[in-house]
Coordinates of C-alpha atoms in Angstrom, one line a residue:
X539 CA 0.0 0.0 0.0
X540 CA 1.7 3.5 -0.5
X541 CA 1.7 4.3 3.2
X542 CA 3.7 1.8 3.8
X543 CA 5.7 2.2 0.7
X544 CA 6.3 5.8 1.9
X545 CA 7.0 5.3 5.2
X546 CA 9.8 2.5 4.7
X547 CA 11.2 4.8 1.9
X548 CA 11.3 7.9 4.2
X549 CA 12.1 5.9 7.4
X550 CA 15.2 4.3 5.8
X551 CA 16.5 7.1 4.1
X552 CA 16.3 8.8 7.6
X553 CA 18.2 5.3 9.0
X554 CA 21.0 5.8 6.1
X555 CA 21.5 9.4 6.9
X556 CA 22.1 9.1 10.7
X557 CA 25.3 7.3 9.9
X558 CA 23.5 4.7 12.6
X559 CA 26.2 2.1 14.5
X560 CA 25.3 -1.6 15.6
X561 CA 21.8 -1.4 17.4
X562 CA 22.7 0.8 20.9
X563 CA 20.1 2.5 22.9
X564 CA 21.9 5.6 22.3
X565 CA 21.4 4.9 18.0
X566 CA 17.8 4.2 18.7
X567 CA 17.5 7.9 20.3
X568 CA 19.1 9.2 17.6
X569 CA 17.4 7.3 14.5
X570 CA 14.2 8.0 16.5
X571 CA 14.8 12.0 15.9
X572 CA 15.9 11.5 12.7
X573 CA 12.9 9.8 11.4
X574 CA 10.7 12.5 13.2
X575 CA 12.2 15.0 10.5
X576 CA 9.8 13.0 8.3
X577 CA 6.9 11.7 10.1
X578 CA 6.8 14.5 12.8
X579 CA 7.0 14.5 16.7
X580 CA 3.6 13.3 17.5
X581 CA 4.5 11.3 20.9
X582 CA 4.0 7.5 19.9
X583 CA 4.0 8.1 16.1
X584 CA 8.0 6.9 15.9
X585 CA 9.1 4.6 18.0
X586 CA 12.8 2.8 17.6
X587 CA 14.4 0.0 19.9
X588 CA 17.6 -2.1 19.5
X589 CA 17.0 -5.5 18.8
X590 CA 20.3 -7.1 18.5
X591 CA 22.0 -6.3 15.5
X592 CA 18.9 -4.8 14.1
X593 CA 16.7 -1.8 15.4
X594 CA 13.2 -2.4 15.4
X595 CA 11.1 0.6 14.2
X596 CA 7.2 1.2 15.2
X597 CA 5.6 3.6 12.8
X598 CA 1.8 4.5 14.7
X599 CA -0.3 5.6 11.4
X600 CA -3.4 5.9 13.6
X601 CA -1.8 8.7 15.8
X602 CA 0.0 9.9 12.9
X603 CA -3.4 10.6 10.9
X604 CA -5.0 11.6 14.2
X605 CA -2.5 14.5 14.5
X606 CA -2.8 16.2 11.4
X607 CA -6.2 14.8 9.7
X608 CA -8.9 17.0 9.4
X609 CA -11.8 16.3 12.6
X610 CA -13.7 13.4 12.8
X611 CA -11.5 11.5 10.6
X612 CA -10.1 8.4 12.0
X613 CA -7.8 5.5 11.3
X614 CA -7.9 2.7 13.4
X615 CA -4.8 -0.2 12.6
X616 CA -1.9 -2.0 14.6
X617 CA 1.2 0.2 14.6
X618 CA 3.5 -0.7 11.3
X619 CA 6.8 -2.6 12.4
X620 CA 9.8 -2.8 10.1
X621 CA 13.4 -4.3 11.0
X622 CA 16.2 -2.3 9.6
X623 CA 19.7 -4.0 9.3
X624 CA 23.1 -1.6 9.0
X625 CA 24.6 -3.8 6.1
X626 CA 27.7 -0.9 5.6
X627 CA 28.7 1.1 2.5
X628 CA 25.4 2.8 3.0
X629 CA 23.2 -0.2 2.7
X630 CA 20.7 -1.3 5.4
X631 CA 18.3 -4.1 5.3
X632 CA 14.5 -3.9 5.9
X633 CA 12.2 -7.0 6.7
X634 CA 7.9 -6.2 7.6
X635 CA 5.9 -9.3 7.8
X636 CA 2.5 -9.7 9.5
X637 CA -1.2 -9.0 8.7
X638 CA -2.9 -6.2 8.1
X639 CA -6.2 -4.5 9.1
X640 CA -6.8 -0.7 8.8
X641 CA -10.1 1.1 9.3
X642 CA -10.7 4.8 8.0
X643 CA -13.8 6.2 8.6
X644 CA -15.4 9.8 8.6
X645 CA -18.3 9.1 10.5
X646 CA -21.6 9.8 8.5
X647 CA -20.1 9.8 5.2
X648 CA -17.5 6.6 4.8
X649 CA -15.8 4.0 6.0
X650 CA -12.9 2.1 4.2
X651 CA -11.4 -0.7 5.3
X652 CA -8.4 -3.2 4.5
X653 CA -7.2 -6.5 5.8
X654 CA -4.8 -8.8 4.3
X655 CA -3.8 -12.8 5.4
X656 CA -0.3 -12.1 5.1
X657 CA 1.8 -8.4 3.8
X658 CA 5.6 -9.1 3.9
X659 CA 8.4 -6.6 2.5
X660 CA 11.7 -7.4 2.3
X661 CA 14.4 -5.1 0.6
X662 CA 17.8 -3.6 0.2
X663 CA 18.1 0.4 0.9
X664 CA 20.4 2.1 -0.4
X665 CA 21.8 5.4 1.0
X666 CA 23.1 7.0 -2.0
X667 CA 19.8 6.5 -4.2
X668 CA 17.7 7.4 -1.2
X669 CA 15.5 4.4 -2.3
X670 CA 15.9 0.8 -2.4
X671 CA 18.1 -1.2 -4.7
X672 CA 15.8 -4.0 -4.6
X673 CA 12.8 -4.4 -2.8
X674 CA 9.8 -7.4 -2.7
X675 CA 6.7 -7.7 -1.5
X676 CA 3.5 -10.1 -1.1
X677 CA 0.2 -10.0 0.3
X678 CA -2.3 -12.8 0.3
X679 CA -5.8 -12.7 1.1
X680 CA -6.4 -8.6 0.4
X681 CA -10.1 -7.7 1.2
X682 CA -10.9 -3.7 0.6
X683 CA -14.1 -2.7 1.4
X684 CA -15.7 1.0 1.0
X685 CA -19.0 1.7 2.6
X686 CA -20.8 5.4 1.7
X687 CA -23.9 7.3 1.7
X688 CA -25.1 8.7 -1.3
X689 CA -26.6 12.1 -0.7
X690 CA -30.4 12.4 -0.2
X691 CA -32.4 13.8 -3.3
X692 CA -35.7 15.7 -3.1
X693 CA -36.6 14.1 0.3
X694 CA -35.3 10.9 0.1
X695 CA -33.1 9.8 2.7
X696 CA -29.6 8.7 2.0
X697 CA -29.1 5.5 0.8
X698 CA -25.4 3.2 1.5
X699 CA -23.5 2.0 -1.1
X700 CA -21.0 -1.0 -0.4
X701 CA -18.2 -1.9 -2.4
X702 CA -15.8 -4.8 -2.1
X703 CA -13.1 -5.8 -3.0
X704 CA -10.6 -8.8 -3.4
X705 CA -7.3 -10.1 -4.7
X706 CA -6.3 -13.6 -4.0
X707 CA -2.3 -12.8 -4.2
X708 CA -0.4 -9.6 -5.0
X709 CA 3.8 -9.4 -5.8
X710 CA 5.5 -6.5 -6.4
X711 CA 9.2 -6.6 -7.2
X712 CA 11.9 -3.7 -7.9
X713 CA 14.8 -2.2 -8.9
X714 CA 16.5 1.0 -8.6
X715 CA 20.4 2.1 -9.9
X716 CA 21.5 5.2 -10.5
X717 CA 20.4 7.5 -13.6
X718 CA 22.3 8.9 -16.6
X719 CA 21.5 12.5 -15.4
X720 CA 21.0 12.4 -12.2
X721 CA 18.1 10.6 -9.7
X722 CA 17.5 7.4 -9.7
X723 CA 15.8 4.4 -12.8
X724 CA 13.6 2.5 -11.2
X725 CA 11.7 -1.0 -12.7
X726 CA 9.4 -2.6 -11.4
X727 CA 6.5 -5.3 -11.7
X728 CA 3.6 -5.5 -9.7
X729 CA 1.3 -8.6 -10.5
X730 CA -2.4 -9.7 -9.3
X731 CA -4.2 -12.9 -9.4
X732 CA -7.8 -13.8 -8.3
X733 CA -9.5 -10.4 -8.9
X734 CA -13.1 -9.5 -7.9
X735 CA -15.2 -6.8 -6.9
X736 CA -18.5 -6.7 -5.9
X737 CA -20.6 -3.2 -5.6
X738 CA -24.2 -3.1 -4.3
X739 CA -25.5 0.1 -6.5
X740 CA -28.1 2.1 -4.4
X741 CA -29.7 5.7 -5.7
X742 CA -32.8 6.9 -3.7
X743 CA -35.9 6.0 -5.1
X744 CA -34.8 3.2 -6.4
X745 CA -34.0 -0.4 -5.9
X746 CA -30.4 -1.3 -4.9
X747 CA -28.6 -3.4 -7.2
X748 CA -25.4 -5.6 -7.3
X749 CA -22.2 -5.1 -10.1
X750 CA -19.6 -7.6 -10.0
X751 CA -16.1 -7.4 -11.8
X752 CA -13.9 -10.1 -12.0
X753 CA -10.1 -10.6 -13.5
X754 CA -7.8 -13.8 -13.3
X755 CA -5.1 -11.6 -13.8
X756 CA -3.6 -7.7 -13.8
X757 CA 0.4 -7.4 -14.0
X758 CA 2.2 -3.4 -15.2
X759 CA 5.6 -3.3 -15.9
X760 CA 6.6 0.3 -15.1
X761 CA 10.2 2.2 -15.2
X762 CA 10.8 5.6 -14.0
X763 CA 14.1 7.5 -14.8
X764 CA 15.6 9.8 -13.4
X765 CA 13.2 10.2 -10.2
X766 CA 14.3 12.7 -7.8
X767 CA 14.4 10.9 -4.5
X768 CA 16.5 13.2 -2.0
X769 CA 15.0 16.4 -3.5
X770 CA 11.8 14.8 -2.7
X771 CA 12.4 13.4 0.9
X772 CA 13.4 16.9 1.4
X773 CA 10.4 18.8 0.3
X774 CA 8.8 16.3 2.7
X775 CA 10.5 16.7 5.8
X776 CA 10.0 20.8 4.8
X777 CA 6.4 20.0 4.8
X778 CA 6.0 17.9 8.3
X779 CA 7.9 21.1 9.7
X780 CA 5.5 23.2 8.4
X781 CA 2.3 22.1 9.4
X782 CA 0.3 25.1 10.1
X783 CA -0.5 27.8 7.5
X784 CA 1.8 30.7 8.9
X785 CA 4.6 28.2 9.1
X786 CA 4.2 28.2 5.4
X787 CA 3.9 31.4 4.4
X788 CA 6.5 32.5 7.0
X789 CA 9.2 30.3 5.3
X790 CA 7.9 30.6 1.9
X791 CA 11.1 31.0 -0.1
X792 CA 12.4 27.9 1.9
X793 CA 9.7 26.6 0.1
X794 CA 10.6 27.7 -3.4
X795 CA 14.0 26.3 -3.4
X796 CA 12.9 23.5 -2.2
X797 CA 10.5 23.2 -5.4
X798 CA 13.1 24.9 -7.5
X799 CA 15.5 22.0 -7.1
X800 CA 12.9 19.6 -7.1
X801 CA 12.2 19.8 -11.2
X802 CA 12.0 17.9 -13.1
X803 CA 10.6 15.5 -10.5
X804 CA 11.7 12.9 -12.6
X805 CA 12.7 12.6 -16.5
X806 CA 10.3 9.9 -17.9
X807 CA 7.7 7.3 -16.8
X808 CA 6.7 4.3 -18.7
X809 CA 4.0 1.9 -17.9
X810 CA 2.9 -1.3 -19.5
X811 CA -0.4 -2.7 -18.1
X812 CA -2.5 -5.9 -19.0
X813 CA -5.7 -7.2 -17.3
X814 CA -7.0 -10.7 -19.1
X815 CA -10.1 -13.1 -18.4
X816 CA -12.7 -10.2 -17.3
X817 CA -16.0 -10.9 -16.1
X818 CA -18.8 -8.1 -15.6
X819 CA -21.9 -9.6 -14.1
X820 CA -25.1 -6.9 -14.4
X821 CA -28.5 -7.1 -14.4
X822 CA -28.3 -7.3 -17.8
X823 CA -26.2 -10.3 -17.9
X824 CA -22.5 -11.7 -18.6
X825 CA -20.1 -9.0 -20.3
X826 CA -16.8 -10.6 -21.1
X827 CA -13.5 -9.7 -22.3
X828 CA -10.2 -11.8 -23.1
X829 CA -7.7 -9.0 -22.5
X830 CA -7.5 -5.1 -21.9
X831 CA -4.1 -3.7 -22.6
X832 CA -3.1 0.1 -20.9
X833 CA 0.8 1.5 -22.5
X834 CA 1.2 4.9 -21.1
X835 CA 4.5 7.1 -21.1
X836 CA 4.8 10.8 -19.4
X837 CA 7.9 13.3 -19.2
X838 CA 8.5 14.6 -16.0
X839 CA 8.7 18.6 -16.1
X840 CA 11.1 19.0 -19.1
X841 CA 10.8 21.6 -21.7
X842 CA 10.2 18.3 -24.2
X843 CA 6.6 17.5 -23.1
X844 CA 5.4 14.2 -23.7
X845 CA 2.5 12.3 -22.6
X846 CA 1.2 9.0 -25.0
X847 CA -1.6 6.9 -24.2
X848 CA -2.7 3.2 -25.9
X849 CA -5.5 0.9 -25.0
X850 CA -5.9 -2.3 -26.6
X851 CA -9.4 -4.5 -26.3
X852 CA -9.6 -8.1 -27.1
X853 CA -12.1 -10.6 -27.0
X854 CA -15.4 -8.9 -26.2
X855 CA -18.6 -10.7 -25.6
X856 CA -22.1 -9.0 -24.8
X857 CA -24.6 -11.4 -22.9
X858 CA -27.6 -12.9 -25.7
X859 CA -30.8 -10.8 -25.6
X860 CA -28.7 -7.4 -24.8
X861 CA -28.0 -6.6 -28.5
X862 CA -31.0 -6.8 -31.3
X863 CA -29.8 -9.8 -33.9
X864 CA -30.1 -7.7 -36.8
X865 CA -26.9 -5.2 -34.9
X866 CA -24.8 -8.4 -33.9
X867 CA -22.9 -8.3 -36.9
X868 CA -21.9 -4.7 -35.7
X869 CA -20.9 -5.5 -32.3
X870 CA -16.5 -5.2 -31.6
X871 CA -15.0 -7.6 -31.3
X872 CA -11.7 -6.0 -30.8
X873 CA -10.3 -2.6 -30.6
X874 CA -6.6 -0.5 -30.1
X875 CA -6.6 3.1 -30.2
X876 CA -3.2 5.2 -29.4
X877 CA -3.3 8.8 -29.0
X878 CA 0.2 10.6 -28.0
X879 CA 0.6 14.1 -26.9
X880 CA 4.0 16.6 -27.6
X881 CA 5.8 19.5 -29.3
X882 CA 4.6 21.0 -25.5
X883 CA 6.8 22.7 -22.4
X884 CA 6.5 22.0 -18.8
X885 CA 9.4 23.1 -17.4
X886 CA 9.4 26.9 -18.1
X887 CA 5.4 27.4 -16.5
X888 CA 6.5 25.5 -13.3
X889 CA 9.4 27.9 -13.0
X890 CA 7.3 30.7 -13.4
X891 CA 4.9 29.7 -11.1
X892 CA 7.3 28.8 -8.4
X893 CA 9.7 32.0 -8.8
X894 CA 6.3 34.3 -8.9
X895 CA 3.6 32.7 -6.4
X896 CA 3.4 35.2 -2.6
X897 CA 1.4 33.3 -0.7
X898 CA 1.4 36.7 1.7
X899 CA -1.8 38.0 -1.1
X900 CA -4.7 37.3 -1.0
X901 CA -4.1 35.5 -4.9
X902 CA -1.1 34.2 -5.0
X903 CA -0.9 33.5 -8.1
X904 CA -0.9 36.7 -10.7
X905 CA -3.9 36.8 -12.8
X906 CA -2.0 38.8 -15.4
X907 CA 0.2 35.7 -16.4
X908 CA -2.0 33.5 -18.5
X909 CA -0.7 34.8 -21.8
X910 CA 2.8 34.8 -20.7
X911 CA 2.2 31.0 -19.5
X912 CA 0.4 30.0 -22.7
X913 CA 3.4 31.1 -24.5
X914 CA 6.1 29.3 -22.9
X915 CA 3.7 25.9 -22.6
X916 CA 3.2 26.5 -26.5
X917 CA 6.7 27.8 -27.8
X918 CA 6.2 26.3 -31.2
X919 CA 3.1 26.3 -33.6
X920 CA 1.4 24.4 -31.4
X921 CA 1.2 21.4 -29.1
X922 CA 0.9 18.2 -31.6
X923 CA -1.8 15.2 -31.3
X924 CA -1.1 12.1 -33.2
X925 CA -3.4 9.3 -33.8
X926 CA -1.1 6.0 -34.4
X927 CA -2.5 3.5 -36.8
X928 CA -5.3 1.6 -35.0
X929 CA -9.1 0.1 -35.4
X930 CA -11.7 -1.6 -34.4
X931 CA -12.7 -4.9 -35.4
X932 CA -16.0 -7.0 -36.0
X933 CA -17.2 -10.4 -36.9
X934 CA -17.2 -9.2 -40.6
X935 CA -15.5 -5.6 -41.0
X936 CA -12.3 -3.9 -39.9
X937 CA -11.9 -0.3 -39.5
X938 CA -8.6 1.2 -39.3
X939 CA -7.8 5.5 -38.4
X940 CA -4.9 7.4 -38.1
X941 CA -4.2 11.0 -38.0
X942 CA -2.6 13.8 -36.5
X943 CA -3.5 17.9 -35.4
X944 CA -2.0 20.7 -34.1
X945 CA -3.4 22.9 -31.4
X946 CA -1.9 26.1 -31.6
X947 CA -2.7 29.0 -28.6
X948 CA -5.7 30.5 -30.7
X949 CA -7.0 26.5 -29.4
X950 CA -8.5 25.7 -33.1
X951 CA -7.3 22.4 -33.9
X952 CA -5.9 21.8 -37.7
X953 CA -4.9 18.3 -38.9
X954 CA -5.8 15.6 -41.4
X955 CA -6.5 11.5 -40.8
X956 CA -7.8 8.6 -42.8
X957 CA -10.0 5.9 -42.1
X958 CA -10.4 2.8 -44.0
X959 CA -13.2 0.5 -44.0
X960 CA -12.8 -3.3 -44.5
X961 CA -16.0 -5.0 -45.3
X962 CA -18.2 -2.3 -45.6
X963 CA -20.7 -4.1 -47.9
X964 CA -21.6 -6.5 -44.2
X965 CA -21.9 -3.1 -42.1
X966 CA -25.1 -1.9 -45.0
X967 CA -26.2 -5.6 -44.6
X968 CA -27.0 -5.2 -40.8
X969 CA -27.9 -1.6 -41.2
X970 CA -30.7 -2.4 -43.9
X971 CA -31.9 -5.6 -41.9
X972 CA -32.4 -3.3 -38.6
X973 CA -36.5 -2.4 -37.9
X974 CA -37.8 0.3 -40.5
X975 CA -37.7 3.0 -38.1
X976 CA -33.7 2.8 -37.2
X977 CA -33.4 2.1 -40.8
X978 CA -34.9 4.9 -41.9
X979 CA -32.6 6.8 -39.5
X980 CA -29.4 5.7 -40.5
X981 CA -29.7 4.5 -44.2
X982 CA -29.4 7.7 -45.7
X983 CA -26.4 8.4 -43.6
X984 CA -24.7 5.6 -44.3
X985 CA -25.2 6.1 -48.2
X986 CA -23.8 9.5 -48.1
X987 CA -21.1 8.2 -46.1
X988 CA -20.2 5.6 -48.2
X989 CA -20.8 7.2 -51.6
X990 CA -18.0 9.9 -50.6
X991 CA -15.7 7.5 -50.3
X992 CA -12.6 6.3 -52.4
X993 CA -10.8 2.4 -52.9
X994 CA -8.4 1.8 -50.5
X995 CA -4.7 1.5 -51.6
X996 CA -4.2 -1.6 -53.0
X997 CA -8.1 -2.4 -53.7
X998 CA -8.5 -3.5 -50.6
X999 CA -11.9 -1.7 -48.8
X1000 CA -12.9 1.8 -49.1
X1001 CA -11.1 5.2 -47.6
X1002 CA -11.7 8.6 -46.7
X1003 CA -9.5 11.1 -46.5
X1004 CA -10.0 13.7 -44.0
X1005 CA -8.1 17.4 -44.6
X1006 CA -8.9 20.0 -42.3
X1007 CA -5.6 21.9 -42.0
X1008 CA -7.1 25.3 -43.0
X1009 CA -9.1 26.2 -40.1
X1010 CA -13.1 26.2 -41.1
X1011 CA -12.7 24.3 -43.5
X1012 CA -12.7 20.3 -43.9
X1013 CA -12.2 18.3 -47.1
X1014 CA -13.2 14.6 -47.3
X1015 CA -11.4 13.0 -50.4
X1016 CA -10.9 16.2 -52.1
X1017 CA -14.7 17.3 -51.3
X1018 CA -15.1 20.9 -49.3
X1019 CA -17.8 19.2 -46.8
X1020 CA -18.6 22.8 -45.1
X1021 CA -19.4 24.2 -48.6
X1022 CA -21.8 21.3 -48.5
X1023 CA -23.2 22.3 -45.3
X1024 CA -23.5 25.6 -46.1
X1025 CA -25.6 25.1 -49.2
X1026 CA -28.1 23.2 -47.2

């Protein structure tokens, strides 16, 4: 979970810069003050004992959470314990193994929960990332449950909504060396089997309902490089010093450098996901698919903005009786679509924003510095959108597109794409066996359509050609279709 995650990055990062000896009493006092830099001086939050040649640490979220959470909030869950091993040259061990059970609850509104058969973490820290150089994990047996009120509506009282959910095993494994230019590369896996969630849907008025997802399977492969990891312990332990809303504003420009140095926050992120065997039982009936697969990869803030995003569908299956025979043939079967995002700045806005924001005014942000922020988030013509080859696919048709556009500051989009049609002939077929009214509806559409088309390269379906790079006006296969509209 990333409270645990954070704390044993923070914790150990504390450990490694105390220069700790073999566990002494005297070490635990000190490790003890250093790790309050991060998690604050709460009495009972931190506690640290020698244990032999280890030093047992006792992180208390409840207290923690009590102490700076706003009122009525509440966490409720055995204090974390993690043993942390001096292994010299900067390297220390860390071992957490037991259950876990956490409550949250804001009384009235929501209550989450999370238990777990076994959670075990087991890594190697290393002082000079200021992360771990390996690190494992493995929980068995997760249950998360969320419990909520919806609100009431035109009398009706407020209604619960209960979600749950469960994953049979969950592994995460990774690795961290030093970057190229500075920070720290990270891979890692994290993998889930046995997935299932079960919602009971309630909205007043009407009767509840029950939703139930199910996976066999959900792994991501992810690498950051370059990530920022003292800068960022830093702007934490700033943070826990800083508690209270004067405290900020009094040490504001501690604050800037602090964000100053902090930039890029890391150079690149990368993510491969991939969920297979999905269930989706409704009251409609069985919705299935074979495999969803999620690529995404973001720059960190650089002046060469990036952000791409792909998602890939396989396999899917609607329950018999949900879709009209005549549109089965018209049902997808499959589909990939990957849009990616650049030709953008980051780096220059955040550097304006942090060397201008006074948090002593009442805005502390100037209202006068859009334009000057437009321009230095758009230095070129324009931020570019490209659409990578990709379709969908049916029983008896494919559809490909791809394309690209340019937004520019005015914010009117110019760009041209294409999409081909495989088996377009089968897509009239359903459309002219549907009931006379939807026929009616979309026949003449679908003749327009398909009379403005063109062959395919190579004679193989149709295609249309889609210009629109002078703005107000958009060409279909040489055709000006808003002189068309106009005339009408």
């Amino acid at each position: 979970m990333f409270l645990r995650s954070l704390i044993l990055s923070v914790s150990v990062l504390a450990a490694a810069a105390a220069q700790a000896a073999p566990a002494t009493e005297a070490g635990a006092v000190k490790l003890t003050g250093v790790f309050q830099r991060y998690l604050g001086k709460t009495p009972g939050v931190v506690t640290v004992t020698p244990a032999g040649e280890s030093y047992t640490l006792r992180v208390d979220a409840a207290r923690l959470v009590a102490h700076l959470a706003q009122p009525g909030l509440a966490l409720r869950s055995e204090p974390m314990q993690f043993s942390l091993t001096e292994r010299g040259e900067g390297l220390w061990g860390v071992v957490q193994d037991g259950p876990l059970a956490i409550e949250l609850e804001l009384p009235g509104q929501i209550t989450l929960t999370a238990t777990a058969e076994k959670n075990s973490t087991s890594g190697l820290f290393d002082e000079a990332l200021g992360t771990f150089r390996e690190v494992q994990s493995q929980t068995k047996g997760m249950v998360l449950s969320q419990r909520s009120l919806t609100a009431a509506v035109e009398g009706q009282p407020a209604v619960p909504s209960v979600t749950r959910s469960e994953v049979s095993e969950a592994t995460y494994r990774a690795q961290g060396v030093a970057g190229k230019d500075g920070g720290v590369d990270i891979t890692s896996r994290m993998d889930m089997i046995g997935l299932k969630e079960v919602s009971t849907v309630s909205e007043p008025g009407m009767p509840a309902f029950e939703l139930t997802l199910a996976a066999a399977r959900y792994k991501v492969d992810g690498k950051i490089a370059g990530l920022r990891t003292h800068q960022t312990a830093d702007l934490l332990a700033w943070a826990v010093a800083h508690a209270s809303g004067p405290q900020v504003i009094a040490d504001q420009e501690g604050l800037r450098r602090r964000l100053e140095v902090l930039l890029p926050v890391f150079d690149q992120l990368q993510s491969q996901a991939e969920i297979t065997g999905i269930k989706a039982d409704t009251p409609l009936g069985r919705f299935t698919l074979d495999r969803v697969g999620v690529d995404a990869t973001l720059n960190g803030v650089v002046e060469d903005g990036l952000l791409r995003q792909s998602i890939s569908l396989m396999g899917f299956e609607a329950p018999a009786g949900v879709v009209p025979d005549w549109a089965l043939p018209l049902v997808p079967e499959g589909l990939s679509l990957d849009l990616q995002a650049e030709d953008f700045a980051l780096a220059a806005p955040a550097r304006m924003l942090i060397a201008g924001f006074d948090l002593t005014r009442p805005d502390p942000i100037d209202k006068n510095i859009g334009p000057t922020m437009l321009a230095a988030f758009l230095p070129g013509e324009g931020a570019r959108i490209t659409l990578a080859p990709g379709g969908v696919s049916g029983p008896d048709y494919n559809l490909g597109y791809e394309g690209s556009m340019v937004i520019g500051r005015e914010g009117v989009p110019t760009g041209a794409s294409t999409i081909t049609v495989e088996g377009w002939d089968s897509v009239l077929a359903a459309v002219n066996a549907a009931p006379s009214e939807i026929r009616s509806e979309m026949g003449p559409a679908m003749l327009l359509i398909g009379g403005m088309a063109r062959p395919a390269a190579g004679g193989s379906g149709l295609q249309w050609v889609i210009d629109a790079k002078t703005p107000g006006k958009i060409l279909v296969n040489g055709v000006d279709v808003t002189a068309m509209g106009a005339a009408q």
